[in-house]
Amino acid sequence: TLLALIIIRVLVCRPPVVIRVDGSGQAQVAADAGRQPPVSEAEIKNFLALFERFFTELNCYTYDADLKLAFSMMTPTFQSKANDMLKRSGAVENLKAAEGKTVLTLTEMKIARDTPEVFECHVKGYREIGSYKQDGPRSEVVFEDNVILKKVPRSEQAPYGVLVQDWNESLFKK
């Protein structure tokens, strides 16, 4: 029974066999079966929308979980830089003190450049910053973010095949 359980585990964890067929139904030989599909524009836009939401649409009740998700979408080098940025700005402490909440609206996302190593992207939008307190401060911020996405092999940790390598924000209305 132990051998049967081991065999079942190996079979369950193994990727499925895929047979490519041409238009006439004939099987085709795959030149590189381990090749991963390229990252599509739709995947990049979805990744950017999620990252921006987790990293900038902070809420005093969910910021911890959101930032953990945002940090899982970054390269280790940028994780350190982002952590320093958050500490220097005092964003988390201000959010907690003001019982803050943010509503993010993205108006434009585009890929400016695609190289073999990275995608250079631009994201525009605005954030409405408010508070759960009745008399809390309210404001709106218009921004443009420049995001460099490093291409990485798809994995459980990086299912989109990209990670944030750098992120810079320009504010136009505060």
Coordinates of C-alpha atoms in Angstrom, one line a residue:
T1 CA 0.0 0.0 0.0
L2 CA 2.9 2.4 0.7
L3 CA 4.2 1.8 -2.8
A4 CA 0.8 2.5 -4.3
L5 CA 0.5 5.8 -2.4
I6 CA 4.0 6.8 -3.6
I7 CA 3.1 6.0 -7.2
I8 CA -0.2 7.9 -6.9
R9 CA 1.6 10.9 -5.5
V10 CA 4.1 10.9 -8.3
L11 CA 1.3 10.6 -11.0
V12 CA -0.7 13.4 -9.4
C13 CA 2.3 15.8 -9.2
R14 CA 3.4 15.1 -12.8
P15 CA 2.4 17.7 -15.4
P16 CA -0.1 16.5 -18.0
V17 CA 1.0 15.1 -21.3
V18 CA 0.2 17.5 -24.1
I19 CA 0.1 16.4 -27.7
R20 CA 0.1 19.2 -30.2
V21 CA -1.9 18.5 -33.4
D22 CA -1.9 20.4 -36.7
G23 CA -5.0 21.5 -38.7
S24 CA -5.4 18.0 -40.3
G25 CA -5.3 16.3 -36.9
Q26 CA -1.7 14.9 -37.2
A27 CA 0.5 14.9 -34.1
Q28 CA 3.4 17.4 -34.2
V29 CA 6.7 17.0 -32.6
A30 CA 7.3 19.8 -30.1
A31 CA 10.8 21.2 -30.6
D32 CA 11.1 22.4 -27.0
A33 CA 8.6 20.8 -24.7
G34 CA 9.9 22.7 -21.6
R35 CA 9.4 26.1 -23.3
Q36 CA 7.1 28.4 -21.4
P37 CA 4.6 30.6 -23.2
P38 CA 5.5 34.3 -23.5
V39 CA 3.9 36.8 -21.1
S40 CA 1.0 38.4 -22.9
E41 CA 0.0 42.1 -22.7
A42 CA -3.2 41.1 -20.9
E43 CA -1.2 39.3 -18.2
I44 CA 1.1 42.3 -17.8
K45 CA -1.9 44.6 -17.4
N46 CA -3.6 42.3 -14.9
F47 CA -0.3 41.9 -13.0
L48 CA 0.1 45.7 -12.9
A49 CA -3.4 46.3 -11.7
L50 CA -3.0 43.8 -8.9
F51 CA 0.4 45.1 -7.8
E52 CA -0.8 48.7 -7.8
R53 CA -3.8 47.7 -5.7
F54 CA -1.8 45.7 -3.2
F55 CA 1.0 48.3 -2.9
T56 CA -0.8 51.6 -3.1
E57 CA -4.5 51.1 -2.3
L58 CA -3.9 50.8 1.4
N59 CA -6.6 50.3 4.1
C60 CA -5.9 50.4 7.8
Y61 CA -7.6 47.0 8.2
T62 CA -6.0 45.1 5.3
Y63 CA -2.7 46.8 4.7
D64 CA -0.7 44.0 6.3
A65 CA -2.1 41.3 4.0
D66 CA -2.1 43.6 1.0
L67 CA 1.6 44.5 1.4
K68 CA 2.6 40.9 1.9
L69 CA 0.9 40.1 -1.5
A70 CA 2.7 43.2 -3.1
F71 CA 6.0 42.1 -1.7
S72 CA 5.5 38.6 -3.2
M73 CA 5.3 40.3 -6.6
M74 CA 8.7 41.9 -6.2
T75 CA 12.3 40.9 -6.8
P76 CA 14.3 40.4 -3.5
T77 CA 16.3 43.6 -4.3
F78 CA 13.2 45.7 -4.8
Q79 CA 11.6 44.2 -1.7
S80 CA 14.4 45.8 0.3
K81 CA 14.1 49.1 -1.5
A82 CA 10.3 49.2 -1.1
N83 CA 10.6 48.4 2.6
D84 CA 12.9 51.3 3.0
M85 CA 10.6 53.6 1.0
L86 CA 7.6 52.6 3.2
K87 CA 9.6 53.2 6.4
R88 CA 10.9 56.6 5.2
S89 CA 7.5 57.9 4.1
G90 CA 5.8 56.8 7.3
A91 CA 2.8 55.7 5.1
V92 CA 1.8 52.7 7.3
E93 CA 2.1 54.6 10.5
N94 CA 0.0 57.5 9.1
L95 CA -2.5 55.1 7.7
K96 CA -3.0 53.4 11.1
A97 CA -3.1 56.7 13.0
A98 CA -5.8 58.2 10.7
E99 CA -7.7 55.0 10.3
G100 CA -7.1 55.6 6.6
K101 CA -8.5 54.0 3.5
T102 CA -7.6 54.5 -0.2
V103 CA -9.7 53.9 -3.3
L104 CA -7.5 53.4 -6.4
T105 CA -8.7 54.1 -10.0
L106 CA -6.4 53.2 -12.8
T107 CA -6.9 55.2 -16.0
E108 CA -4.1 54.0 -18.2
M109 CA -1.7 51.1 -18.3
K110 CA 0.8 50.6 -21.2
I111 CA 3.9 48.7 -22.0
A112 CA 6.4 51.3 -23.2
R113 CA 9.3 48.9 -24.0
D114 CA 9.7 45.1 -24.2
T115 CA 13.3 43.8 -24.1
P116 CA 14.4 40.2 -23.6
E117 CA 15.0 40.9 -19.9
V118 CA 12.3 43.4 -18.8
F119 CA 9.1 45.2 -19.6
E120 CA 9.0 48.9 -19.0
C121 CA 5.5 50.0 -18.1
H122 CA 3.6 53.2 -17.4
V123 CA 0.5 53.3 -15.1
K124 CA -1.6 56.4 -14.7
G125 CA -4.5 56.9 -12.3
Y126 CA -5.7 58.6 -9.1
R127 CA -6.2 57.6 -5.5
E128 CA -8.9 59.0 -3.2
I129 CA -7.5 59.0 0.3
G130 CA -10.0 59.1 3.2
S131 CA -10.6 57.8 6.6
Y132 CA -13.0 55.6 8.5
K133 CA -13.2 58.5 11.0
Q134 CA -16.1 60.9 10.4
D135 CA -13.9 64.0 10.6
G136 CA -10.8 62.3 9.0
P137 CA -8.8 64.1 6.3
R138 CA -9.8 63.5 2.6
S139 CA -7.7 64.1 -0.5
E140 CA -7.0 63.0 -4.0
V141 CA -3.7 62.1 -5.6
V142 CA -3.1 62.0 -9.4
F143 CA -0.1 59.8 -10.2
E144 CA 2.0 58.3 -12.9
D145 CA 4.0 55.2 -12.0
N146 CA 7.0 53.9 -14.0
V147 CA 7.3 50.2 -13.4
I148 CA 10.1 47.9 -14.5
L149 CA 9.0 44.2 -14.6
K150 CA 11.8 41.6 -14.7
K151 CA 11.0 38.5 -16.8
V152 CA 11.5 35.4 -14.8
P153 CA 10.6 31.7 -15.3
R154 CA 7.0 31.0 -14.5
S155 CA 6.6 29.2 -11.2
E156 CA 4.3 28.9 -8.2
Q157 CA 6.0 32.0 -6.7
A158 CA 5.9 33.9 -10.0
P159 CA 2.9 32.6 -12.0
Y160 CA 2.8 35.7 -14.3
G161 CA 6.4 35.2 -15.4
V162 CA 7.4 38.7 -14.2
L163 CA 8.4 40.4 -10.9
V164 CA 8.6 44.1 -10.1
Q165 CA 12.2 45.1 -10.4
D166 CA 11.7 48.9 -9.9
W167 CA 8.8 51.3 -9.2
N168 CA 8.8 55.1 -9.2
E169 CA 5.9 57.4 -8.7
S170 CA 5.3 60.9 -9.9
L171 CA 2.5 62.8 -8.1
F172 CA 0.7 65.6 -10.0
K173 CA -2.1 66.6 -7.6
K174 CA -1.8 66.2 -3.8

